[in-house]
Tab-separated table of C-alpha atoms and ligand atoms in Angstrom:
chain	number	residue	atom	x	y	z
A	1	UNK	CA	17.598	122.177	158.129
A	2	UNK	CA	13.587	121.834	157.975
A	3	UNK	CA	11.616	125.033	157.285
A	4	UNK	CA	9.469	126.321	159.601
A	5	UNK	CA	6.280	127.999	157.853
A	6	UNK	CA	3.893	130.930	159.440
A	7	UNK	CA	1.034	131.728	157.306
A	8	UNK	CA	-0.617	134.956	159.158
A	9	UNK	CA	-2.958	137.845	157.568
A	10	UNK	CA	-1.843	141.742	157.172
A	11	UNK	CA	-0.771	144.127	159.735
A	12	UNK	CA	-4.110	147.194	160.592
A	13	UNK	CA	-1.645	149.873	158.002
A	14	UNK	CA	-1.783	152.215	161.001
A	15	UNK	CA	0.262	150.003	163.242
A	16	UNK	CA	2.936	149.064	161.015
A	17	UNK	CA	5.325	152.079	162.217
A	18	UNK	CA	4.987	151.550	165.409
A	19	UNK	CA	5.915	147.514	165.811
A	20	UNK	CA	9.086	148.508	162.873
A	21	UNK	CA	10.201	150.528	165.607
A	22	UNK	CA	10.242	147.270	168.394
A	23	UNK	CA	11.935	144.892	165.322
A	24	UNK	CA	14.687	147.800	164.900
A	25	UNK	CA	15.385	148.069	168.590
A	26	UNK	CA	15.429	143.964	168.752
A	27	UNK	CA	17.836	143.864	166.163
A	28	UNK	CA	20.072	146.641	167.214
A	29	UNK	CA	20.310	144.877	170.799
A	30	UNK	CA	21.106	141.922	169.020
A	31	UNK	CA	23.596	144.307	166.409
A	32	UNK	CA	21.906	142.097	163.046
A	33	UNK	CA	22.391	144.385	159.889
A	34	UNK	CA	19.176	143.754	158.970
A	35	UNK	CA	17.918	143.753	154.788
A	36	UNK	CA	14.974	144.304	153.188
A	37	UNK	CA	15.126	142.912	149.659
A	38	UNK	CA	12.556	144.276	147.366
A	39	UNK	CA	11.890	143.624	143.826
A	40	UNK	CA	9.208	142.893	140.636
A	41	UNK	CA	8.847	138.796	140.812
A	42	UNK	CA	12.091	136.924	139.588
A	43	UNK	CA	13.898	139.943	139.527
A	44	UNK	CA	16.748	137.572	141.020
A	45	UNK	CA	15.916	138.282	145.061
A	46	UNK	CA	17.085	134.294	146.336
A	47	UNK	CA	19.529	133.667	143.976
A	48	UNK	CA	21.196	137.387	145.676
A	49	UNK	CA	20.914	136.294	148.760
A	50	UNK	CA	22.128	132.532	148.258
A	51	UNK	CA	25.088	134.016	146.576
A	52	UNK	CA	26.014	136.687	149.455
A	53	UNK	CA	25.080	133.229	151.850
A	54	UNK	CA	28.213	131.937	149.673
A	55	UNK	CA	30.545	134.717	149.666
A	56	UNK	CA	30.272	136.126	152.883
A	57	UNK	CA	29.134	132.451	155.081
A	58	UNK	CA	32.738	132.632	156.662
A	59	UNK	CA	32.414	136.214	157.904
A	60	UNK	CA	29.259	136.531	158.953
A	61	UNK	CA	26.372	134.176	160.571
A	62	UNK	CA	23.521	134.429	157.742
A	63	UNK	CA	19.550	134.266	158.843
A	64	UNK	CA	17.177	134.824	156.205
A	65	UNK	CA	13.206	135.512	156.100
A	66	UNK	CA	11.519	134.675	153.659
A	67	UNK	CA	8.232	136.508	152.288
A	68	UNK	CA	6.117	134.718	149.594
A	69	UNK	CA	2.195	134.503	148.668
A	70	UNK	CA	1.885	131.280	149.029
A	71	UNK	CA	4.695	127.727	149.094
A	72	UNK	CA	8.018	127.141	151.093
A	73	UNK	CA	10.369	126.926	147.607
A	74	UNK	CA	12.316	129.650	148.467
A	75	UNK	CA	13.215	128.707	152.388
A	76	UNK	CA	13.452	125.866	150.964
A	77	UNK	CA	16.730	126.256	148.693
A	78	UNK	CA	18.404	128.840	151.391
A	79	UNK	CA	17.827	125.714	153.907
A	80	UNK	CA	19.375	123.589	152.325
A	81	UNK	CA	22.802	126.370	152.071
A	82	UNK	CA	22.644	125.548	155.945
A	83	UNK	CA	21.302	128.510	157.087
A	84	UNK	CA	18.395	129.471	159.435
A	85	UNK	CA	15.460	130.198	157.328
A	86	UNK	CA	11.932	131.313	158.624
A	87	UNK	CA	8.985	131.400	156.029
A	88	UNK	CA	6.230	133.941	155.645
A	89	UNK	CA	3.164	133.146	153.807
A	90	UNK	CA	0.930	136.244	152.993
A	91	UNK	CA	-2.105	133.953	151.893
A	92	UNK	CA	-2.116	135.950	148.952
A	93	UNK	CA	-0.831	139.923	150.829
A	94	UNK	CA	1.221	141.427	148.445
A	95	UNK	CA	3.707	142.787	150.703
A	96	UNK	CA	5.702	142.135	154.320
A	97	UNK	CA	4.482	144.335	157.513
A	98	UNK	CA	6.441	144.929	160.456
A	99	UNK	CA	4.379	142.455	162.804
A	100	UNK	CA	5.099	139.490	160.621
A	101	UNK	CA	8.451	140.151	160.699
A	102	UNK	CA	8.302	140.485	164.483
A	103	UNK	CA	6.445	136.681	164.411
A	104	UNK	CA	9.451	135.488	162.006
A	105	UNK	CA	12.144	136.910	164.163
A	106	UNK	CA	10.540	135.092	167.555
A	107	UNK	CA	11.698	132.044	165.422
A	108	UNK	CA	14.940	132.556	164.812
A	109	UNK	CA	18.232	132.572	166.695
A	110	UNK	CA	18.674	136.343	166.954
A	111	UNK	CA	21.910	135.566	169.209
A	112	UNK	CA	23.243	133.712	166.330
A	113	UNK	CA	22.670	135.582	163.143
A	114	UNK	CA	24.993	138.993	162.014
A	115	UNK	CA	23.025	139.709	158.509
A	116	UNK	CA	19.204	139.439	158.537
A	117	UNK	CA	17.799	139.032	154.407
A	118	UNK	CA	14.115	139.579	154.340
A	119	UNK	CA	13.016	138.776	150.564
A	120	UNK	CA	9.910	140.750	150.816
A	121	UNK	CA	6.906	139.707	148.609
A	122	UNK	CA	8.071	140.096	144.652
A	123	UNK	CA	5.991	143.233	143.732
A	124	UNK	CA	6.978	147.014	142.876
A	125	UNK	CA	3.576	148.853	144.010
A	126	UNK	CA	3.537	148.993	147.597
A	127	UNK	CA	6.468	147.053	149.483
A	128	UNK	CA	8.221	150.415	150.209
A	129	UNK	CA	5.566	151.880	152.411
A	130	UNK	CA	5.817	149.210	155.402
A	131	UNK	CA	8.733	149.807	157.153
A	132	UNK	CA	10.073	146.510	158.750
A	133	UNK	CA	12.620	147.949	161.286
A	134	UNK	CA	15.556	147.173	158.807
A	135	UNK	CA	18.300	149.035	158.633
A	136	UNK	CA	18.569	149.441	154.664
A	137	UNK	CA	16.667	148.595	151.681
A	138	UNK	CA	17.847	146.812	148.469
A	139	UNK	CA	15.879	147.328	145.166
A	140	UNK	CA	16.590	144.358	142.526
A	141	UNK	CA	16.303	146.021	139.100
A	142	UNK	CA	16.879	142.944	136.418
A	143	UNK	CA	17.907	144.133	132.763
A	144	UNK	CA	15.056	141.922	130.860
A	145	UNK	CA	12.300	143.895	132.660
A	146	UNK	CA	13.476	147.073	131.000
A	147	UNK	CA	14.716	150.765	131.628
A	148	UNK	CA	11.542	152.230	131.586
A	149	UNK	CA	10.445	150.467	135.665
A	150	UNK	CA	11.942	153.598	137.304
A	151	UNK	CA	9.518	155.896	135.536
A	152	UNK	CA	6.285	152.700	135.819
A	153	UNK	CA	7.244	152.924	139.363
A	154	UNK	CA	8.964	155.713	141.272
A	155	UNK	CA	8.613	155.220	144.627
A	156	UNK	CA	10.342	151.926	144.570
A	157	UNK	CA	13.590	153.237	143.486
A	158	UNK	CA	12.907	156.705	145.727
A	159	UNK	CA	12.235	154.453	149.133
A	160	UNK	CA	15.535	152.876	148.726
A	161	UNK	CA	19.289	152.691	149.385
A	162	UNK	CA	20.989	150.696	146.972
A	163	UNK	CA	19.984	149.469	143.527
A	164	UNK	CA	20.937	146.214	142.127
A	165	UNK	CA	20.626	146.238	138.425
A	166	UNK	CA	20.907	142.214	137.848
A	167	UNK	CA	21.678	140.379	134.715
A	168	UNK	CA	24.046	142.732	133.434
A	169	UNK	CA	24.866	139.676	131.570
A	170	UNK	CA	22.282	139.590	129.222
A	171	UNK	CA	22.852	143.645	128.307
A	172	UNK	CA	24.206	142.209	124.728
A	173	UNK	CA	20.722	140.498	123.834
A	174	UNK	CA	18.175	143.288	125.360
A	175	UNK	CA	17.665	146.719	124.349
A	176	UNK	CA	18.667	147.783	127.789
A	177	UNK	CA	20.230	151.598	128.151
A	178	UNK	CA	22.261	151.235	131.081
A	179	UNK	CA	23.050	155.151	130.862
A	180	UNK	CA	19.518	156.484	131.044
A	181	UNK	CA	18.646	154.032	133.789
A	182	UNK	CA	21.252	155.255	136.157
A	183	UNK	CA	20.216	159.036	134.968
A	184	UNK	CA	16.379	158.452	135.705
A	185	UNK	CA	17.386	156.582	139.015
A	186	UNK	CA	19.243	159.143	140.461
A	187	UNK	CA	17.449	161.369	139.245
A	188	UNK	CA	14.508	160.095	141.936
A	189	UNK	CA	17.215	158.987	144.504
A	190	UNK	CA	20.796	161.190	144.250
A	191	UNK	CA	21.545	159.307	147.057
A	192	UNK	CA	20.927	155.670	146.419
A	193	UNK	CA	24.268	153.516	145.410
A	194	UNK	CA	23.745	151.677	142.144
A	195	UNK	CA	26.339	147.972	141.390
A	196	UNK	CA	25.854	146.827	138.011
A	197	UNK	CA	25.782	143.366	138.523
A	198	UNK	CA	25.448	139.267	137.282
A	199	UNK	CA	24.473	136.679	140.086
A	200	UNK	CA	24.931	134.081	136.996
A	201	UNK	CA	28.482	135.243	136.045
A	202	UNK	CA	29.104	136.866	138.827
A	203	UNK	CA	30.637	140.497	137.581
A	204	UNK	CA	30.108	143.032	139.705
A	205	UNK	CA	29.034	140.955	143.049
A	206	UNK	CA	33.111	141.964	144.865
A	207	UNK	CA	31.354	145.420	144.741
A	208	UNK	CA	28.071	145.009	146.099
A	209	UNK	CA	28.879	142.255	148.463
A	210	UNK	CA	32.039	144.581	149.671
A	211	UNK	CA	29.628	147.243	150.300
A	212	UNK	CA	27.324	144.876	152.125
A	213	UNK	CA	30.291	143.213	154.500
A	214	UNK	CA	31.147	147.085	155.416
A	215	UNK	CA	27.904	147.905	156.625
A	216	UNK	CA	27.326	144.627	158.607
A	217	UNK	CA	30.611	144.648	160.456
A	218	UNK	CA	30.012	148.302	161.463
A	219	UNK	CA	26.555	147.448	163.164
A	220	UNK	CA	28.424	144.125	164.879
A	221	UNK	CA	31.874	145.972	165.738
A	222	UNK	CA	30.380	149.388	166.192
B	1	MG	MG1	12.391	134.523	145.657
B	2	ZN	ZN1	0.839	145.330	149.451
């Protein structure tokens, strides 16, 4: 599947609400459980959603956006999973706004697609404050950059519903307190759902993934 590529500027900040609003109510007519994917660079975001493409590609028709600076590599390796891929280029933004994801969706086959990923831009200052009309948010936490980013950056993990805390597998080699993480994190966010979890080994992805196949087939049944 080829990769089609828009490269377009940054939303006025003003208007951003307004045009999430029109991608929510596109979405919900078209009943896509939409998700933002947020983290710090190589935090893990594709290889998440190229492993949920494998687990859940049966179930559910995938699409993905894809939000980068600059290059196609990303679309590039969900593409080649099969799946209907759109690419953002930010020419150097350092976040996603609501009208490029309204561009991206005009691309893709809304009538075909259950789960919408939309790998935001790999950065933990300012992703959280542009809504994109999705219908939850997914912070990537990764064990190697520390316990200490919920305290570096707060709103991240306050403007969010689920934490993934990725490469659990390498807990044994980092000084990594898994304990105070989830204390600090809820601490900001008693609501948000934390999964432990390896997208190398795979522990923990039956939880997260189950959570994720819940949520989608309520928006499509519902
Ligand atoms: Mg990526
Ligand atoms: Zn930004």
């Amino acid at each position: 599947m080829s990769v089609k590529i828009i490269t377009i500027g940054e939303e006025v900040f003003g208007a951003n609400e307004a045009k999430a609003a029109e991608n929510k109510a596109l979405l919900d007519e078209h009943r896509i459980f939409t998700v933002n994917v947020l983290s710090s660079p190589g935090a893990g975001k594709t290889s998440t959603i190229s492993t949920a493409i494998d687990s859940l590609k049966g179930r559910f028709r995938i699409g993905v956006i894809e939000g980068d600076v600059a290059s196609a590599v990303d679309a590039e390796k969900i593409a080649a999973l099969g799946m209907p891929v759109v690419q953002i280029n930010t020419q150097g933004g350092c976040h996603l706004d609501a009208g490029m994801v309204r561009t991206a969706l005009d691309s893709l086959p809304l009538d075909e697609v259950d789960i919408l990923f939309i790998e935001n831009v790999g950065n933990l200052i300012c992703p959280n404050s542009f809504n994109l009309g999705e219908d939850t948010r997914i912070l990537i936490a990764s064990t190697p950059e520390g316990d200490d980013k919920p305290y570096k950056y707060p709103a991240m993990f306050t403007d969010t519903d689920v934490v993934l805390l990725n490469k659990i597998d390498l807990l044994p080699y980092l000084n990594f307190d898994a304990g105070a993480f989830r204390q600090v994190v809820t601490g900001l966010n008693p609501d948000v759902t934390i999964f432990p979890y390896s997208c190398t080994t795979g522990e923990g992805t039956e939880a997260w993934l189950g959570w994720l196949a819940k949520a989608a087939a309520a928006k499509k049944d519902g």
